[in-house]
PDB file of C-alpha atoms in Angstrom:
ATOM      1  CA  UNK A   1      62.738   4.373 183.053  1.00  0.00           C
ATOM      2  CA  UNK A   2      64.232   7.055 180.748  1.00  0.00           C
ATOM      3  CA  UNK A   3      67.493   8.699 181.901  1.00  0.00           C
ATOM      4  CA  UNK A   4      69.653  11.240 179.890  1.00  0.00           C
ATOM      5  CA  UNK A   5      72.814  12.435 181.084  1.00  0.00           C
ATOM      6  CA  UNK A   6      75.415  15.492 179.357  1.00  0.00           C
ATOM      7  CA  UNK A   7      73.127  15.400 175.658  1.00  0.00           C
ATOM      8  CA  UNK A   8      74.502  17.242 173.029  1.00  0.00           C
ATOM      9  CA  UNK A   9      72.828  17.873 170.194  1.00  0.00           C
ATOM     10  CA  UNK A  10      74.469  20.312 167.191  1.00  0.00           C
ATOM     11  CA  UNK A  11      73.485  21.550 164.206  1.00  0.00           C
ATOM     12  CA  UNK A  12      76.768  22.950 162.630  1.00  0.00           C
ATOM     13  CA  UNK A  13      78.030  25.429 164.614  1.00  0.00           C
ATOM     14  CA  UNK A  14      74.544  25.922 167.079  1.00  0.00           C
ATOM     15  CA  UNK A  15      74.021  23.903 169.925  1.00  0.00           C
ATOM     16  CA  UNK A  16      69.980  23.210 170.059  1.00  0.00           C
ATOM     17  CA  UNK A  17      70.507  20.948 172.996  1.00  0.00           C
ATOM     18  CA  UNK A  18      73.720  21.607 175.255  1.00  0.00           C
ATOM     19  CA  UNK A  19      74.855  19.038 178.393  1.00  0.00           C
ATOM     20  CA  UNK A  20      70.939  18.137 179.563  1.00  0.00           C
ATOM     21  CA  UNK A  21      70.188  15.726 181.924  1.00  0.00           C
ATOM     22  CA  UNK A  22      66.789  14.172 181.914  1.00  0.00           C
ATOM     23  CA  UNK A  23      65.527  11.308 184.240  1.00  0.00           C
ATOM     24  CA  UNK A  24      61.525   9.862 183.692  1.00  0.00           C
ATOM     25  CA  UNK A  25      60.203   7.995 186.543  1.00  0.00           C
ATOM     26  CA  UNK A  26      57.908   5.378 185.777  1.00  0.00           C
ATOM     27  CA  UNK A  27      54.508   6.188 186.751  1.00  0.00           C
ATOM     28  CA  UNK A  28      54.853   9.733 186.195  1.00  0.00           C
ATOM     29  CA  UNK A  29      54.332  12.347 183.770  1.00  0.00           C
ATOM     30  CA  UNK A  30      57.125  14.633 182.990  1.00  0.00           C
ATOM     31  CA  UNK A  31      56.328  17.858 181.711  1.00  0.00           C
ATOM     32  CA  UNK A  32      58.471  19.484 178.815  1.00  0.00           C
ATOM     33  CA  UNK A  33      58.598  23.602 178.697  1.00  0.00           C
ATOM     34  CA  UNK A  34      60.255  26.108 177.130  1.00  0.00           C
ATOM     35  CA  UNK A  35      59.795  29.075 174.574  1.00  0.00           C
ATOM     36  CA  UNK A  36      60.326  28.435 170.731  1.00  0.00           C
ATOM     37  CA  UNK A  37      63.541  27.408 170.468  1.00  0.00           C
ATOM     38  CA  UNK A  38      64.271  25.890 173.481  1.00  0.00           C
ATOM     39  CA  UNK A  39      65.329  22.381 172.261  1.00  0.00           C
ATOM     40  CA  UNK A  40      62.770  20.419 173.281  1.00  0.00           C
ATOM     41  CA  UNK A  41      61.587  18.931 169.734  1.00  0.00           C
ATOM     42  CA  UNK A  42      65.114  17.937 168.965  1.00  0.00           C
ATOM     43  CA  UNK A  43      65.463  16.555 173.087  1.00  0.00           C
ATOM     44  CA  UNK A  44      61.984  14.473 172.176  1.00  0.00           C
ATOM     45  CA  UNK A  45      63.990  13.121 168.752  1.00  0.00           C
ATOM     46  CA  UNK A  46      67.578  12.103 170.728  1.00  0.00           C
ATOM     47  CA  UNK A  47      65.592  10.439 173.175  1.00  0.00           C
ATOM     48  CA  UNK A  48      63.617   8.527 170.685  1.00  0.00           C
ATOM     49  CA  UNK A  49      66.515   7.746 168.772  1.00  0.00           C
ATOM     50  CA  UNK A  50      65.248   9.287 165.603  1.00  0.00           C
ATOM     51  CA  UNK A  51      68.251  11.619 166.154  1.00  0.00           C
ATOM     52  CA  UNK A  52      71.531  10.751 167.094  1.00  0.00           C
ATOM     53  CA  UNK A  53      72.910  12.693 169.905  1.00  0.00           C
ATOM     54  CA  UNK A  54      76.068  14.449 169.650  1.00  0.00           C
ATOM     55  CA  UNK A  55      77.460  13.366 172.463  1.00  0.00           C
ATOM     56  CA  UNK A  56      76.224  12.152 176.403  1.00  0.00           C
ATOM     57  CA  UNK A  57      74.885   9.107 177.524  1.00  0.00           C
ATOM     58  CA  UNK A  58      70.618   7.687 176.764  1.00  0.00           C
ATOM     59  CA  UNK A  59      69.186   4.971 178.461  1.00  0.00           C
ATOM     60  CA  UNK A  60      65.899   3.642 178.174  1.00  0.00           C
ATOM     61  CA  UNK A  61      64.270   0.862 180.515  1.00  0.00           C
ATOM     62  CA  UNK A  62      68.085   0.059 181.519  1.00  0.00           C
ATOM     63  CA  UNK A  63      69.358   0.280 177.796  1.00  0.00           C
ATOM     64  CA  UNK A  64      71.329   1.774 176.370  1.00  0.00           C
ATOM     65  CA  UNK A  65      69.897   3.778 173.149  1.00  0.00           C
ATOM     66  CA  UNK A  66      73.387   3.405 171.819  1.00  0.00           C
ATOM     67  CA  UNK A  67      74.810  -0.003 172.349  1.00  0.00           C
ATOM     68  CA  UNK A  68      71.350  -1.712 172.515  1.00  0.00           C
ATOM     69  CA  UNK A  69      69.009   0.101 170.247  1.00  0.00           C
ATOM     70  CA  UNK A  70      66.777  -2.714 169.473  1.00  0.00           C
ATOM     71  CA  UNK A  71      66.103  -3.175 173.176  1.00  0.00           C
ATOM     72  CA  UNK A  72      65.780   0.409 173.648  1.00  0.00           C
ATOM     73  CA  UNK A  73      63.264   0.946 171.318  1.00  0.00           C
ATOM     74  CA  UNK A  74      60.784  -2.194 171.804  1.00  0.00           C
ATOM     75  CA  UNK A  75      60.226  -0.655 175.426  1.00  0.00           C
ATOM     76  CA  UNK A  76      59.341   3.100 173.846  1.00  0.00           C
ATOM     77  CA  UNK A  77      57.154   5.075 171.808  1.00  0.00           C
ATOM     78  CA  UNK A  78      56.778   8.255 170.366  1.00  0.00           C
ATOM     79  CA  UNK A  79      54.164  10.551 168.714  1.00  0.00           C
ATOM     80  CA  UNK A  80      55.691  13.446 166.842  1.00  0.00           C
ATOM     81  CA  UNK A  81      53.614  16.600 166.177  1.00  0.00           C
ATOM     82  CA  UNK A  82      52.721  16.245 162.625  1.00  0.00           C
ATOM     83  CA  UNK A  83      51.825  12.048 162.516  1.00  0.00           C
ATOM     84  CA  UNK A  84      52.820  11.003 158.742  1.00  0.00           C
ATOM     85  CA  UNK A  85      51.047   7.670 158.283  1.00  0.00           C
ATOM     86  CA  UNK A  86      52.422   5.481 155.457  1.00  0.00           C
ATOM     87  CA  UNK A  87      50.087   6.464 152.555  1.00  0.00           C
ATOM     88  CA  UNK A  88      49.460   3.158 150.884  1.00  0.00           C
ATOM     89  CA  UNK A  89      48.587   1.480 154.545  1.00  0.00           C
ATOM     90  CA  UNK A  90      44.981   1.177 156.167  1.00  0.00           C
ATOM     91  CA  UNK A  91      44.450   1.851 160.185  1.00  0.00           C
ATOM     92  CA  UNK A  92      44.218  -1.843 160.380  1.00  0.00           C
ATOM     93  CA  UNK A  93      47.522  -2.141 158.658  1.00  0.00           C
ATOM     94  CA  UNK A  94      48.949   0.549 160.711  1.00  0.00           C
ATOM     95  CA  UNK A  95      48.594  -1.467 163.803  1.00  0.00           C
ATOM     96  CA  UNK A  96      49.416  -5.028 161.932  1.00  0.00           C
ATOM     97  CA  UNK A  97      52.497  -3.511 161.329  1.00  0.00           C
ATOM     98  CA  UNK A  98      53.400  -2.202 165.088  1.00  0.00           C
ATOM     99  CA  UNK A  99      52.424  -5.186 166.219  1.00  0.00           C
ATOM    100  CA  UNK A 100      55.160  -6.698 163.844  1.00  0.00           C
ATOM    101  CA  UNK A 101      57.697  -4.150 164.538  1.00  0.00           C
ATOM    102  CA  UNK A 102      57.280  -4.721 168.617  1.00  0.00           C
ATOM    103  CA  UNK A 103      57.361  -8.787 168.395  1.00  0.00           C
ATOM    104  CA  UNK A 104      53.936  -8.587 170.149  1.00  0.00           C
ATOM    105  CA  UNK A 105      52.257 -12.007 171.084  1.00  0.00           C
ATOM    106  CA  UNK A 106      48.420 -12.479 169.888  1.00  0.00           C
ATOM    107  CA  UNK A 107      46.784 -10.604 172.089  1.00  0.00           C
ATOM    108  CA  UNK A 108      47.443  -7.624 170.618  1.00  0.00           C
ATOM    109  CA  UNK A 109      44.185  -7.759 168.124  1.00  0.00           C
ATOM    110  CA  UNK A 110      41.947  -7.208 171.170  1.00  0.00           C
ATOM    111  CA  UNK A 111      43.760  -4.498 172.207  1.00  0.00           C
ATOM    112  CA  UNK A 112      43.870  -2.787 169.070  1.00  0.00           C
ATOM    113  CA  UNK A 113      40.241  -2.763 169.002  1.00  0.00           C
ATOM    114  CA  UNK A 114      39.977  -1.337 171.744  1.00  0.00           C
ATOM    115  CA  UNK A 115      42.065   1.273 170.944  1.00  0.00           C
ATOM    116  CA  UNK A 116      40.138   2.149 167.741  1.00  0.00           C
ATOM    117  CA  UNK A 117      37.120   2.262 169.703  1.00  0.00           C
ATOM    118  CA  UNK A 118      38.497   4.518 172.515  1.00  0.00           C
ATOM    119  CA  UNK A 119      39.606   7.173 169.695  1.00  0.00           C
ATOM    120  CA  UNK A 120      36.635   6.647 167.374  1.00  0.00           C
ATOM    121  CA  UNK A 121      38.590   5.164 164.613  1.00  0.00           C
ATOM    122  CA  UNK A 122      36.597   1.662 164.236  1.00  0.00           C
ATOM    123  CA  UNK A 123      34.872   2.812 161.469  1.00  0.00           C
ATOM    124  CA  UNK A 124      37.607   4.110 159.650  1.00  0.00           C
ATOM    125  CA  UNK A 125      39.618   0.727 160.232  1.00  0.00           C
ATOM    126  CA  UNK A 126      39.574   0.551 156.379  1.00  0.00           C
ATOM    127  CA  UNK A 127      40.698   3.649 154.948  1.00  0.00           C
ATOM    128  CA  UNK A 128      44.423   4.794 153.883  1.00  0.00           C
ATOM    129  CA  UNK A 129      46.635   6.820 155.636  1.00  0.00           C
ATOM    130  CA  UNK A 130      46.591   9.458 152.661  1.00  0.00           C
ATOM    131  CA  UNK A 131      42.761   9.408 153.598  1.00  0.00           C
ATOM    132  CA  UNK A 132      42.667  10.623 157.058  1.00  0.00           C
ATOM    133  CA  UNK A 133      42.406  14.273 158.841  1.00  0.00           C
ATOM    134  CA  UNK A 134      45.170  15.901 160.822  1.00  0.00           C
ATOM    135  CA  UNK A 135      43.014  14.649 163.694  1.00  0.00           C
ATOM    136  CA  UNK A 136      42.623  11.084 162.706  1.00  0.00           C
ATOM    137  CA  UNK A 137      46.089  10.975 161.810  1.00  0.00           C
ATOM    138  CA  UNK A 138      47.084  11.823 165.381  1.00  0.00           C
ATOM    139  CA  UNK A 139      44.823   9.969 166.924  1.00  0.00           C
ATOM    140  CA  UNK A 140      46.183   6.541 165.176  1.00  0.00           C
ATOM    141  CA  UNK A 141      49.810   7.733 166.517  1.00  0.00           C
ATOM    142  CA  UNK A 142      48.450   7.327 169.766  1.00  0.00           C
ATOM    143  CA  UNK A 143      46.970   3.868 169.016  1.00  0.00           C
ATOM    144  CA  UNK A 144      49.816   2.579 167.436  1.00  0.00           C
ATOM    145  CA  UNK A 145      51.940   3.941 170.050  1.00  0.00           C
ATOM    146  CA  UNK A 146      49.893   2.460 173.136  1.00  0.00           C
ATOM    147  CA  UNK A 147      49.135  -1.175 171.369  1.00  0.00           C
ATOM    148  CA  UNK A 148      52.866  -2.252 172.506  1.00  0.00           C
ATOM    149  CA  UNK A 149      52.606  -0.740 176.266  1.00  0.00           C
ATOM    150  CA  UNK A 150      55.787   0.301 175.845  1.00  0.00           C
ATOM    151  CA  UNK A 151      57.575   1.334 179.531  1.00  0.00           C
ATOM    152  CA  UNK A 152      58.449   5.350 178.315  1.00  0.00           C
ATOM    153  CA  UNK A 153      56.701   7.224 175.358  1.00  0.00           C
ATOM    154  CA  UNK A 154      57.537  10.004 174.430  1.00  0.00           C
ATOM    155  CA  UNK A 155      54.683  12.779 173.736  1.00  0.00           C
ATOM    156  CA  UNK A 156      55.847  16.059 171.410  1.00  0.00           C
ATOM    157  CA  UNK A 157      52.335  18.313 171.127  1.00  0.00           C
ATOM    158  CA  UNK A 158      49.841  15.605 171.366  1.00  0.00           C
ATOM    159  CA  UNK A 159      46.272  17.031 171.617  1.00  0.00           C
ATOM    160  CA  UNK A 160      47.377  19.388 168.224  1.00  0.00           C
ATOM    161  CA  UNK A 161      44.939  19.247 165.263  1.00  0.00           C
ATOM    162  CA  UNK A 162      42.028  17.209 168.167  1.00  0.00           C
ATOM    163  CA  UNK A 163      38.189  17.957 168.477  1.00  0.00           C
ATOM    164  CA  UNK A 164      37.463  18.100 171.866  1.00  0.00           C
ATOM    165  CA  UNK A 165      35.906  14.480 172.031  1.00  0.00           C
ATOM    166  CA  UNK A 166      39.703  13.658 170.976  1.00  0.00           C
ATOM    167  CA  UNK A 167      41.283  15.333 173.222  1.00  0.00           C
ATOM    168  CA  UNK A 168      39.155  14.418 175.959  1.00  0.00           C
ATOM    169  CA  UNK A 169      40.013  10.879 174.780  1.00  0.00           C
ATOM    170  CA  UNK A 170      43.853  11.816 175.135  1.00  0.00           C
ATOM    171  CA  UNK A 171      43.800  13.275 178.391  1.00  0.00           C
ATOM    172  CA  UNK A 172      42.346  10.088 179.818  1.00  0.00           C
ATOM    173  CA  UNK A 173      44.563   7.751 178.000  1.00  0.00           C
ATOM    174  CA  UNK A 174      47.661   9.672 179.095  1.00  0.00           C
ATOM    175  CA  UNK A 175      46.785   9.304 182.654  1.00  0.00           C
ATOM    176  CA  UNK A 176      46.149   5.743 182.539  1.00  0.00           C
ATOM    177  CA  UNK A 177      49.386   5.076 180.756  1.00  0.00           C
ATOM    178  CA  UNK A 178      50.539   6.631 184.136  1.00  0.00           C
ATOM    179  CA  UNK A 179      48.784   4.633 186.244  1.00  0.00           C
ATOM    180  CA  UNK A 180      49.895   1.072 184.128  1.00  0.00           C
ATOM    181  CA  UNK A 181      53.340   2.426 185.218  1.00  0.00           C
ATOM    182  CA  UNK A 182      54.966   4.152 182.226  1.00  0.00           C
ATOM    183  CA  UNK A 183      57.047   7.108 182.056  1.00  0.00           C
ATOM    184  CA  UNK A 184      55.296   9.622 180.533  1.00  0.00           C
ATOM    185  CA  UNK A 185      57.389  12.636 178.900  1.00  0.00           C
ATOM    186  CA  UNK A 186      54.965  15.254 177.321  1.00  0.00           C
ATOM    187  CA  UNK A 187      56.040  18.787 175.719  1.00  0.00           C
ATOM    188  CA  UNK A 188      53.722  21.167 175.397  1.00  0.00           C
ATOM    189  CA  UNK A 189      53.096  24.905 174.679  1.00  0.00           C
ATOM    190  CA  UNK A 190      49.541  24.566 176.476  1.00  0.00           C
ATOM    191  CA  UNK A 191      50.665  25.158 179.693  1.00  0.00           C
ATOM    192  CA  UNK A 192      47.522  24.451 181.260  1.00  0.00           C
ATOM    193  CA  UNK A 193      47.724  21.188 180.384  1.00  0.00           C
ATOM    194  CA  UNK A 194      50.889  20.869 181.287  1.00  0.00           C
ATOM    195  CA  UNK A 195      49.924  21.925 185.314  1.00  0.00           C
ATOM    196  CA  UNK A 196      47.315  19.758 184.673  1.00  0.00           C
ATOM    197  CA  UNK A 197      48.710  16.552 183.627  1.00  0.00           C
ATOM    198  CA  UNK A 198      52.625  16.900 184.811  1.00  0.00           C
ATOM    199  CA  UNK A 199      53.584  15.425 187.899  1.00  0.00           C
ATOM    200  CA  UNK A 200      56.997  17.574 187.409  1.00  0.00           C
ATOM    201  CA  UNK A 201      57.890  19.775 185.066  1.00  0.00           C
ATOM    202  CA  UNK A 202      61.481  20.485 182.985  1.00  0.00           C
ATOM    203  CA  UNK A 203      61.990  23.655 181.930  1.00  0.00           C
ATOM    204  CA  UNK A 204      64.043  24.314 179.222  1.00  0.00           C
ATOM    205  CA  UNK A 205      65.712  27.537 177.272  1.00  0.00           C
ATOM    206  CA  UNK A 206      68.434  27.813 174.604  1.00  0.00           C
ATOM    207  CA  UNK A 207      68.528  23.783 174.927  1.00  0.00           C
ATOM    208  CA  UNK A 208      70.122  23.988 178.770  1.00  0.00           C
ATOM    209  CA  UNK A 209      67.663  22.517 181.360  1.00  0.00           C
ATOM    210  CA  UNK A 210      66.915  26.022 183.788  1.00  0.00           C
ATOM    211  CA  UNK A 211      64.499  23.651 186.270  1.00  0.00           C
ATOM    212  CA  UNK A 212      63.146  20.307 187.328  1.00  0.00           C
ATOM    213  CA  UNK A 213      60.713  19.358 189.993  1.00  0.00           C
ATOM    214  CA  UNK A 214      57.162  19.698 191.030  1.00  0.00           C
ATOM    215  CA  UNK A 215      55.300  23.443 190.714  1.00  0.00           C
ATOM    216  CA  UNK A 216      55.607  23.930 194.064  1.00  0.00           C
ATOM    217  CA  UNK A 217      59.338  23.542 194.050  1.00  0.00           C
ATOM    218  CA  UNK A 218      59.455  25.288 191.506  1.00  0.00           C
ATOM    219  CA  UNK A 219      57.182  28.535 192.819  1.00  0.00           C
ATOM    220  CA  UNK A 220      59.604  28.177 195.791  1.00  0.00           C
ATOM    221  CA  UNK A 221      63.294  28.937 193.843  1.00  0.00           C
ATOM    222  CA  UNK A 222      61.369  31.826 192.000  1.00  0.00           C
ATOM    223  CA  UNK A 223      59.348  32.815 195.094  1.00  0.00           C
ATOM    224  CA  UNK A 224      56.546  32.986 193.384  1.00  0.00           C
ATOM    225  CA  UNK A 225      53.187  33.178 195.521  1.00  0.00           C
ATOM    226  CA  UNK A 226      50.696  29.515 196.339  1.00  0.00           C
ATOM    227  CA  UNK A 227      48.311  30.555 193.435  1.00  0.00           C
ATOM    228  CA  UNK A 228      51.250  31.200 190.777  1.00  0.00           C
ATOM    229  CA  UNK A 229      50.499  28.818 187.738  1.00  0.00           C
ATOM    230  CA  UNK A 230      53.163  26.833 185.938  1.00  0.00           C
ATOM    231  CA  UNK A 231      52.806  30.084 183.415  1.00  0.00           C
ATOM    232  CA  UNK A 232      53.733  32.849 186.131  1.00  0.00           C
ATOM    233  CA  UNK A 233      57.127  30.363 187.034  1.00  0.00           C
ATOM    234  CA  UNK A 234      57.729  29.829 183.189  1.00  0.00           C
ATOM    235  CA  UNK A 235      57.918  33.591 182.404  1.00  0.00           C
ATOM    236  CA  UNK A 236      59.755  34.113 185.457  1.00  0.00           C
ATOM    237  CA  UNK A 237      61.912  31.642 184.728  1.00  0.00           C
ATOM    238  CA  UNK A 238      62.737  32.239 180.898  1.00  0.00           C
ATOM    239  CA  UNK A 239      61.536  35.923 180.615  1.00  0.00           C
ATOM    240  CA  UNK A 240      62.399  37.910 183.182  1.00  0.00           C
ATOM    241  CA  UNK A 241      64.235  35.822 185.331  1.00  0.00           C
ATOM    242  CA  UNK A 242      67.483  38.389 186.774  1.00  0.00           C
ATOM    243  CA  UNK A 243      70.496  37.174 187.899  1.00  0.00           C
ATOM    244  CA  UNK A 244      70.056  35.785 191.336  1.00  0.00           C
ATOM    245  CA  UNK A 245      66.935  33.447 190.105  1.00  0.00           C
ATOM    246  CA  UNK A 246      69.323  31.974 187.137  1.00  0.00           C
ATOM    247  CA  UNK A 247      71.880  31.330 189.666  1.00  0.00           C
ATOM    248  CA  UNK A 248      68.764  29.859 192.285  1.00  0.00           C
ATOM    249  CA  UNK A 249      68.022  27.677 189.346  1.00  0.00           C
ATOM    250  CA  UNK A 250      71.636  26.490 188.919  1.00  0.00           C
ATOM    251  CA  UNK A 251      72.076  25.733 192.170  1.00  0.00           C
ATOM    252  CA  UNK A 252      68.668  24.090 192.667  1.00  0.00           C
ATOM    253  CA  UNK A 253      70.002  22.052 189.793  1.00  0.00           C
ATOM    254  CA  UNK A 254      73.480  20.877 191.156  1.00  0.00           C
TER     255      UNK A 254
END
């Protein structure tokens, strides 16, 4: 469903993303790792097509980002980390508006519904963005993402600024946008939820991909032992990783 191959990504003379492949199966969830700095914030924005890629090749659903954008884009979503709602819009408007945007048929005020019921936002249906918490805010990126069931969307730290009823809520409606078949691509510093939720996992550093594949493969090219959790391979991976396991990586990846 989502497939990335040689992105580039610079920022004057600094490469924050440098010749990474990416392929998002639909029906999956695809973990995103790395340390502070890794890339994957500006990887999330090049495959949304917020952010034009350098260079290298982004297809979504078939599409490609570049030569079909519109395309592209009606089959993906994508919640940033800090949702800015438009200020002068209600939630209803919110979702008027996606609907809009997408070209959705009119079915999609039933759906919406039960959206805003599902993130406890029916009786707020009224009030302006500028009127909403961090939490609220999110939570109406992920309605207005999920109203169009697009086929990939794009997650960049979604349970951040949640109660835990919210992200409770989340959690669940992640997995079922699984199980409807999307392609799920979620970056995370909670790597719990990560191991949790992932059905693979991408690790990046210094915006060059250093693994891809399930925990298990990925306990095997650092020989870590069964229990090892997705944080024991990530620090072994980007912390103290030596020679040989970079070169395991690199060869796992080829």
């Amino acid at each position: 469903m989502l497939l990335a191959r040689g992105l580039v990504r610079t920022f004057e003379e600094r490469r924050a993303v440098d010749g990474l492949d990416v392929e998002a199966f639909g029906g999956e969830i695809l973990g995103l790792v790395g340390p502070n700095g890794a890339g994957k914030t500006t990887t999330l924005r090049c495959l949304s097509g917020v952010l034009p890629p350098t260079s290298g090749e982004l297809r979504v659903a078939g599409f490609d980002l570049a030569r079909a954008e519109l395309e592209a884009k009606r089959r993906l979503a994508y919640v940033q980390d800090a949702p800015a709602p438009f200020e002068v819009l209600t939630v209803d408007e919110h979702l008027e508006f996606t609907a809009r945007l997408y070209g959705l048929d009119g079915d999609w005020p039933a759906r919406a519904d039960a959206l805003l019921a599902r993130f406890e936002l029916k009786e707020r249906r009224d009030a302006l963005g500028s009127g909403l918490s961090r939490g609220m805010r999110q939570t109406l990126s992920f309605c207005c993402a999920w109203l169009p069931e697009p086929a990939v969307i794009l997650l960049d730290e979604p349970l951040s600024g949640l109660d835990p009823r919210g992200i409770r809520a989340a959690r669940a409606a992640i997995l079922e946008e699984r199980e409807r078949g999307a392609a799920v691509v979620l970056s995370s510093h909670l790597l719990e939820l990560v191991q949790s939720l992932a059905d693979r996992s991408l690790i990046l550093d210094g915006g060059r991909r250093l693994f891809v594949g399930t925990l298990d493969e990925a306990r095997a090219a650092v020989a870590a032992g069964e229990g090892d959790t997705l944080e024991d391979v990530f620090f072994a991976a980007t912390g103290e990783a030596s020679a040989e396991d970079d070169a395991a990586f690199g060869d796992r990846d080829a």
